[in-house]
Amino acid sequence: MLRIAIQTKGRLNEQSIELLRESGVMIGEEKRKFLMRASGLPVEILFLRDDDIPQTVAMGAADLGIVGYNEVQERGYAVDVIQKLGFGECRISLAVPKNVEYTGLDYFNGKRIATSYPNVLKNYFDQKGIKADIHTITGSVEIAPAAGLADAIFDIVSSGGTLISNGLVEVEKVLHSEAVLIATPGLDGEKMAMAQQLISRFESVQKGYGKKYLVLNLPVTALDEAVAMLPAMRSPTVIPLANSEWCSLQTVVDEKELWDIIEKLKAIGAEGILVLSLEKIVL
Ligand code: PRT
Ligand code: ZN
């Protein structure tokens, strides 16, 4: 039995459950207990505050954990970071009130900085030779400058909206973070094999993120041109149609390039274009 720690509630909870579900680990909808048996694979889910996940995995009380990389760095416990999971993206940044003149990192010498990530900040300042007064607070770090508690903050930024609404400007991006899969160092052979199985399923699910499946009809005369412009797993699938002057073409495209590709295909005569969502890619 493999035990996986995930966040009970909060920003990473839903996507952690979704990633597990798409990987064949189902977590029941009934009232969630602290520790629950999942179905699909021999897995138990341990629901914790994100702050506690690195330590729990380091101790081996859970074999795997899904948590923000920022928490892994801040807590400093010995865990193996196995895989980036592609959600919960954010950064931890230094921000100052918008009316101050920011002159570079030296600005922070002798300043008081409020943060919930004192260890990450201390390491960064030590590396850069900055001596500042790091003031640890939990919650609502962004109001500290206006409240007269600090000269600057070091906090998580995602869209940047919170900084703007508190009259702050992001001046140094220190750590990029996203949800990561962590493991207890030195899992035994059986647990390692189960973890590997899950990791390769996670990879397949992730490969499907941001991808679409494109199906379209094309005059046979335009086929070479279409194949040359299309990305594909190996090369696009081409299926003959009852009308021998036409064929059906199918391929996987990146969502970012979707409209560009569709417009180019239409320009060479493509018709009946279907865009389908794609769940997983197993290579
Ligand atoms: O209860 P528990 O302790 O488990 O949860 P929590 O309240 O400590 O954490 P939670 O659920 O808020 O965040 C969990 C993880 O999500 C974090 O550790 C990050 O890895 C990741 N994450 C991604 C974020 C954000 N984006 C984010 N925007 N965590 C926090 N924020 C906050 C930030 O603190 C700031 O207040 O959102 C605000 C900034 O957002 P923008 O979009 O206005 O810039
Ligand atoms: Zn937390």
Short mmCIF file of C-alpha atoms and ligand atoms in Angstrom, two decimals:
data_model
loop_
_atom_site.label_atom_id
_atom_site.label_comp_id
_atom_site.label_asym_id
_atom_site.label_seq_id
_atom_site.Cartn_x
_atom_site.Cartn_y
_atom_site.Cartn_z
CA MET A 1 0.00 0.00 0.00
CA LEU A 2 1.36 3.37 -1.05
CA ARG A 3 0.43 6.41 1.05
CA ILE A 4 0.16 9.79 -0.68
CA ALA A 5 -0.22 13.06 1.23
CA ILE A 6 -2.21 15.83 -0.46
CA GLN A 7 -3.60 19.17 0.67
CA THR A 8 -6.93 18.89 2.57
CA LYS A 9 -8.30 22.12 1.12
CA GLY A 10 -6.80 25.09 -0.62
CA ARG A 11 -5.30 25.89 -3.99
CA LEU A 12 -3.70 22.53 -4.71
CA ASN A 13 -6.47 20.25 -3.43
CA GLU A 14 -8.73 20.00 -6.48
CA GLN A 15 -5.98 19.60 -9.05
CA SER A 16 -4.19 17.01 -6.93
CA ILE A 17 -7.39 14.95 -6.73
CA GLU A 18 -7.99 15.44 -10.46
CA LEU A 19 -4.46 14.34 -11.39
CA LEU A 20 -4.82 11.22 -9.23
CA ARG A 21 -8.25 10.48 -10.70
CA GLU A 22 -7.00 10.80 -14.27
CA SER A 23 -4.16 8.48 -13.29
CA GLY A 24 -6.61 5.83 -12.11
CA VAL A 25 -6.59 6.59 -8.36
CA MET A 26 -10.18 7.40 -7.38
CA ILE A 27 -10.96 9.23 -4.16
CA GLY A 28 -14.59 8.87 -3.04
CA GLU A 29 -16.83 11.92 -2.83
CA GLU A 30 -18.26 10.93 0.58
CA LYS A 31 -17.17 12.93 3.63
CA ARG A 32 -13.41 12.90 3.48
CA LYS A 33 -11.54 11.44 6.40
CA PHE A 34 -8.00 12.28 7.45
CA LEU A 35 -6.84 9.00 5.93
CA MET A 36 -8.80 7.35 3.09
CA ARG A 37 -8.36 4.24 0.99
CA ALA A 38 -8.54 5.13 -2.71
CA SER A 39 -9.86 2.73 -5.34
CA GLY A 40 -8.15 1.77 -8.58
CA LEU A 41 -4.66 1.19 -7.17
CA PRO A 42 -3.55 0.10 -3.67
CA VAL A 43 -3.18 3.68 -2.46
CA GLU A 44 -4.14 5.54 0.71
CA ILE A 45 -4.64 9.30 0.70
CA LEU A 46 -3.56 11.33 3.71
CA PHE A 47 -5.15 14.80 3.82
CA LEU A 48 -2.90 17.43 5.42
CA ARG A 49 -2.18 21.16 5.52
CA ASP A 50 0.37 21.88 2.84
CA ASP A 51 2.84 23.12 5.50
CA ASP A 52 2.98 19.61 7.00
CA ILE A 53 3.43 17.61 3.80
CA PRO A 54 7.24 17.88 3.39
CA GLN A 55 7.92 16.73 6.97
CA THR A 56 5.38 13.91 6.78
CA VAL A 57 7.04 12.60 3.61
CA ALA A 58 10.57 13.11 4.99
CA MET A 59 9.61 11.01 8.05
CA GLY A 60 8.10 8.29 5.88
CA ALA A 61 4.62 8.71 7.42
CA ALA A 62 3.57 9.19 3.77
CA ASP A 63 5.56 7.72 0.86
CA LEU A 64 4.66 10.43 -1.64
CA GLY A 65 3.29 13.95 -1.39
CA ILE A 66 1.89 16.60 -3.70
CA VAL A 67 2.90 20.06 -2.51
CA GLY A 68 4.14 23.44 -3.73
CA TYR A 69 7.88 23.54 -4.42
CA ASN A 70 7.94 26.72 -2.29
CA GLU A 71 6.94 24.67 0.78
CA VAL A 72 9.61 22.04 0.03
CA GLN A 73 12.26 24.76 -0.14
CA GLU A 74 11.06 26.61 2.94
CA ARG A 75 10.74 23.59 5.21
CA GLY A 76 14.10 22.16 4.16
CA TYR A 77 13.31 18.52 4.96
CA ALA A 78 15.14 15.76 3.12
CA VAL A 79 12.70 14.60 0.44
CA ASP A 80 13.24 13.62 -3.19
CA VAL A 81 11.56 15.97 -5.65
CA ILE A 82 10.43 13.50 -8.30
CA GLN A 83 8.34 15.41 -10.79
CA LYS A 84 6.97 18.85 -11.61
CA LEU A 85 3.23 18.59 -11.95
CA GLY A 86 2.35 21.60 -14.10
CA PHE A 87 -0.21 23.28 -11.83
CA GLY A 88 -0.13 25.70 -8.85
CA GLU A 89 2.39 27.85 -10.67
CA CYS A 90 3.56 30.95 -8.82
CA ARG A 91 6.72 32.70 -7.73
CA ILE A 92 8.01 34.12 -4.47
CA SER A 93 9.06 37.69 -5.01
CA LEU A 94 10.32 40.74 -3.20
CA ALA A 95 7.96 43.69 -3.48
CA VAL A 96 8.26 47.28 -2.30
CA PRO A 97 5.76 50.15 -1.92
CA LYS A 98 5.23 51.72 -5.34
CA ASN A 99 6.27 55.21 -4.18
CA VAL A 100 9.83 54.23 -3.16
CA GLU A 101 12.73 54.50 -5.54
CA TYR A 102 14.08 50.98 -6.00
CA THR A 103 17.76 51.01 -6.83
CA GLY A 104 18.57 47.28 -6.91
CA LEU A 105 19.13 44.56 -4.31
CA ASP A 106 21.22 46.89 -2.10
CA TYR A 107 17.98 48.64 -1.34
CA PHE A 108 17.15 45.83 1.09
CA ASN A 109 20.25 46.31 3.29
CA GLY A 110 19.05 47.30 6.75
CA LYS A 111 15.39 47.09 5.72
CA ARG A 112 12.65 45.15 7.49
CA ILE A 113 10.96 42.56 5.30
CA ALA A 114 7.77 40.69 6.15
CA THR A 115 7.37 37.13 4.88
CA SER A 116 6.00 33.65 5.50
CA TYR A 117 9.11 32.26 3.76
CA PRO A 118 11.98 33.34 6.06
CA ASN A 119 14.30 30.46 5.16
CA VAL A 120 14.04 30.91 1.39
CA LEU A 121 14.62 34.64 1.85
CA LYS A 122 17.53 34.20 4.25
CA ASN A 123 19.27 31.82 1.83
CA TYR A 124 18.77 34.25 -1.02
CA PHE A 125 20.05 37.25 0.94
CA ASP A 126 23.03 35.24 2.24
CA GLN A 127 23.95 34.33 -1.34
CA LYS A 128 23.65 37.94 -2.45
CA GLY A 129 25.40 39.40 0.60
CA ILE A 130 22.40 41.41 1.78
CA LYS A 131 21.84 42.04 5.51
CA ALA A 132 18.18 42.68 6.25
CA ASP A 133 15.80 42.20 9.14
CA ILE A 134 13.51 39.31 8.20
CA HIS A 135 10.20 39.50 10.02
CA THR A 136 8.18 36.28 9.89
CA ILE A 137 4.42 36.62 9.77
CA THR A 138 1.75 34.16 8.67
CA GLY A 139 -1.15 35.34 6.56
CA SER A 140 -1.81 38.75 4.95
CA VAL A 141 1.87 39.58 4.41
CA GLU A 142 0.87 42.10 1.75
CA ILE A 143 -0.64 44.55 4.25
CA ALA A 144 2.55 44.76 6.37
CA PRO A 145 4.10 47.84 4.63
CA ALA A 146 0.89 49.90 4.77
CA ALA A 147 0.45 48.88 8.42
CA GLY A 148 3.94 50.16 9.22
CA LEU A 149 5.21 46.67 10.08
CA ALA A 150 7.74 46.37 7.27
CA ASP A 151 9.52 48.24 4.47
CA ALA A 152 8.99 45.48 1.92
CA ILE A 153 7.51 42.00 1.58
CA PHE A 154 8.61 38.64 0.24
CA ASP A 155 5.51 36.70 -0.77
CA ILE A 156 3.85 34.46 -3.31
CA VAL A 157 2.76 36.19 -6.50
CA SER A 158 0.60 34.66 -9.16
CA SER A 159 -1.38 37.17 -11.25
CA GLY A 160 0.14 40.14 -9.39
CA GLY A 161 -3.34 41.50 -8.52
CA THR A 162 -2.79 41.33 -4.75
CA LEU A 163 0.38 43.42 -4.99
CA ILE A 164 -1.31 46.07 -7.14
CA SER A 165 -4.29 46.37 -4.84
CA ASN A 166 -1.92 46.91 -1.90
CA GLY A 167 0.17 49.56 -3.64
CA LEU A 168 3.22 47.30 -4.02
CA VAL A 169 5.56 46.62 -6.95
CA GLU A 170 7.32 43.31 -7.60
CA VAL A 171 11.05 44.04 -7.88
CA GLU A 172 12.84 40.66 -7.62
CA LYS A 173 11.51 37.24 -8.62
CA VAL A 174 13.39 34.87 -6.32
CA LEU A 175 11.87 31.40 -6.61
CA HIS A 176 9.61 29.89 -9.27
CA SER A 177 7.27 27.27 -7.92
CA GLU A 178 4.63 24.79 -8.99
CA ALA A 179 3.11 21.68 -7.45
CA VAL A 180 5.65 18.86 -7.29
CA LEU A 181 5.56 15.19 -6.44
CA ILE A 182 7.89 14.41 -3.55
CA ALA A 183 8.95 11.04 -2.14
CA THR A 184 10.54 9.66 1.00
CA PRO A 185 14.22 9.06 0.20
CA GLY A 186 15.02 5.35 -0.22
CA LEU A 187 11.52 3.87 -0.66
CA ASP A 188 11.67 0.07 -0.52
CA GLY A 189 11.53 -1.98 -3.73
CA GLU A 190 7.81 -2.71 -3.71
CA LYS A 191 6.80 0.87 -2.92
CA MET A 192 9.29 2.19 -5.46
CA ALA A 193 7.72 -0.01 -8.18
CA MET A 194 4.25 1.31 -7.30
CA ALA A 195 5.54 4.87 -7.22
CA GLN A 196 7.13 4.38 -10.66
CA GLN A 197 3.82 3.14 -12.05
CA LEU A 198 2.07 6.23 -10.72
CA ILE A 199 4.81 8.56 -11.97
CA SER A 200 4.53 7.26 -15.53
CA ARG A 201 0.74 7.66 -15.36
CA PHE A 202 1.18 11.24 -14.13
CA GLU A 203 3.50 11.86 -17.09
CA SER A 204 0.89 10.58 -19.54
CA VAL A 205 -1.79 12.79 -18.04
CA GLN A 206 0.53 15.80 -18.11
CA LYS A 207 1.46 15.24 -21.73
CA GLY A 208 -2.22 15.63 -22.57
CA TYR A 209 -2.42 19.07 -20.81
CA GLY A 210 -2.83 21.86 -23.36
CA LYS A 211 -3.15 19.42 -26.29
CA LYS A 212 -6.06 18.99 -28.71
CA TYR A 213 -6.94 16.30 -31.20
CA LEU A 214 -7.66 17.66 -34.68
CA VAL A 215 -9.74 15.80 -37.27
CA LEU A 216 -10.40 17.28 -40.72
CA ASN A 217 -11.14 16.56 -44.35
CA LEU A 218 -8.67 17.61 -47.01
CA PRO A 219 -8.37 17.40 -50.81
CA VAL A 220 -5.77 14.69 -51.53
CA THR A 221 -3.84 17.23 -53.64
CA ALA A 222 -3.19 19.33 -50.51
CA LEU A 223 -2.01 16.39 -48.39
CA ASP A 224 1.77 16.85 -48.70
CA GLU A 225 1.49 20.53 -47.83
CA ALA A 226 -0.71 19.77 -44.81
CA VAL A 227 1.60 17.02 -43.51
CA ALA A 228 4.58 19.37 -43.76
CA MET A 229 2.90 22.02 -41.61
CA LEU A 230 1.46 19.74 -38.93
CA PRO A 231 3.14 18.60 -35.76
CA ALA A 232 2.26 15.00 -34.84
CA MET A 233 3.28 12.17 -32.53
CA ARG A 234 5.06 10.42 -35.43
CA SER A 235 3.26 11.66 -38.49
CA PRO A 236 -0.44 12.49 -38.93
CA THR A 237 -2.95 9.69 -39.50
CA VAL A 238 -4.41 9.79 -43.03
CA ILE A 239 -7.62 7.88 -43.78
CA PRO A 240 -9.12 7.56 -47.29
CA LEU A 241 -12.69 8.79 -47.80
CA ALA A 242 -15.41 7.29 -50.03
CA ASN A 243 -14.76 10.19 -52.39
CA SER A 244 -11.22 9.37 -53.56
CA GLU A 245 -10.34 13.03 -54.15
CA TRP A 246 -10.60 13.66 -50.40
CA CYS A 247 -8.99 12.18 -47.28
CA SER A 248 -9.39 12.56 -43.52
CA LEU A 249 -6.41 13.71 -41.52
CA GLN A 250 -6.01 13.34 -37.74
CA THR A 251 -3.31 14.67 -35.45
CA VAL A 252 -2.42 16.05 -32.01
CA VAL A 253 -1.68 19.77 -31.77
CA ASP A 254 -0.65 22.13 -29.03
CA GLU A 255 -3.53 24.36 -27.95
CA LYS A 256 -1.29 27.42 -28.27
CA GLU A 257 -0.81 26.75 -31.99
CA LEU A 258 -4.36 25.57 -32.65
CA TRP A 259 -5.88 28.63 -34.36
CA ASP A 260 -2.78 29.30 -36.39
CA ILE A 261 -2.80 25.73 -37.72
CA ILE A 262 -6.55 25.74 -38.38
CA GLU A 263 -6.28 28.94 -40.43
CA LYS A 264 -3.38 27.55 -42.48
CA LEU A 265 -5.28 24.29 -43.11
CA LYS A 266 -8.40 26.17 -44.21
CA ALA A 267 -6.25 28.17 -46.62
CA ILE A 268 -5.22 24.95 -48.39
CA GLY A 269 -8.78 23.62 -48.61
CA ALA A 270 -9.46 21.81 -45.29
CA GLU A 271 -13.12 21.35 -44.38
CA GLY A 272 -15.19 19.85 -41.57
CA ILE A 273 -12.54 20.58 -38.95
CA LEU A 274 -13.22 19.00 -35.54
CA VAL A 275 -11.26 19.95 -32.42
CA LEU A 276 -11.53 17.29 -29.71
CA SER A 277 -10.19 17.34 -26.19
CA LEU A 278 -7.49 14.90 -25.32
CA GLU A 279 -7.13 13.23 -21.94
CA LYS A 280 -3.85 11.34 -21.89
CA ILE A 281 -0.88 10.58 -24.11
CA VAL A 282 0.88 7.28 -23.42
CA LEU A 283 4.14 7.05 -25.30
O1 PRT B 1 -4.48 25.35 4.65
P1 PRT B 1 -3.14 25.13 4.05
O2 PRT B 1 -1.99 25.47 4.96
O3 PRT B 1 -3.04 23.75 3.45
O4 PRT B 1 -3.08 26.10 2.76
P2 PRT B 1 -2.38 27.53 2.57
O5 PRT B 1 -3.42 28.58 2.85
O6 PRT B 1 -1.06 27.61 3.27
O7 PRT B 1 -2.01 27.48 1.03
P3 PRT B 1 -2.86 27.80 -0.28
O8 PRT B 1 -3.95 26.80 -0.44
O9 PRT B 1 -3.24 29.26 -0.35
O10 PRT B 1 -1.72 27.57 -1.37
C1 PRT B 1 -1.16 26.31 -1.57
C2 PRT B 1 -0.04 26.44 -2.59
O11 PRT B 1 -0.54 26.96 -3.82
C3 PRT B 1 1.09 27.40 -2.24
O12 PRT B 1 2.03 26.85 -1.33
C4 PRT B 1 1.70 27.65 -3.61
O13 PRT B 1 2.58 26.60 -3.94
C5 PRT B 1 0.50 27.57 -4.56
N1 PRT B 1 0.02 28.87 -5.06
C6 PRT B 1 -0.16 29.17 -6.38
C7 PRT B 1 -0.34 29.96 -4.35
C8 PRT B 1 -0.73 30.94 -5.25
N2 PRT B 1 -0.62 30.42 -6.51
C9 PRT B 1 -1.19 32.23 -4.76
N3 PRT B 1 -1.52 33.10 -5.57
N4 PRT B 1 -0.39 30.20 -3.01
C10 PRT B 1 -0.81 31.39 -2.55
N5 PRT B 1 -1.20 32.41 -3.37
C11 PRT B 1 -1.64 33.67 -2.68
C12 PRT B 1 -0.48 34.55 -2.20
O14 PRT B 1 -0.11 34.20 -0.89
C13 PRT B 1 -1.03 35.96 -2.26
O15 PRT B 1 -1.76 36.26 -1.10
O16 PRT B 1 -2.38 34.49 -3.54
C14 PRT B 1 -2.01 35.86 -3.40
C15 PRT B 1 -1.34 36.38 -4.64
O17 PRT B 1 -2.05 36.03 -5.77
P4 PRT B 1 -2.15 37.04 -7.02
O18 PRT B 1 -2.80 36.22 -8.10
O19 PRT B 1 -3.00 38.20 -6.57
O20 PRT B 1 -0.74 37.47 -7.39
ZN ZN B 2 -0.20 26.32 4.44
#
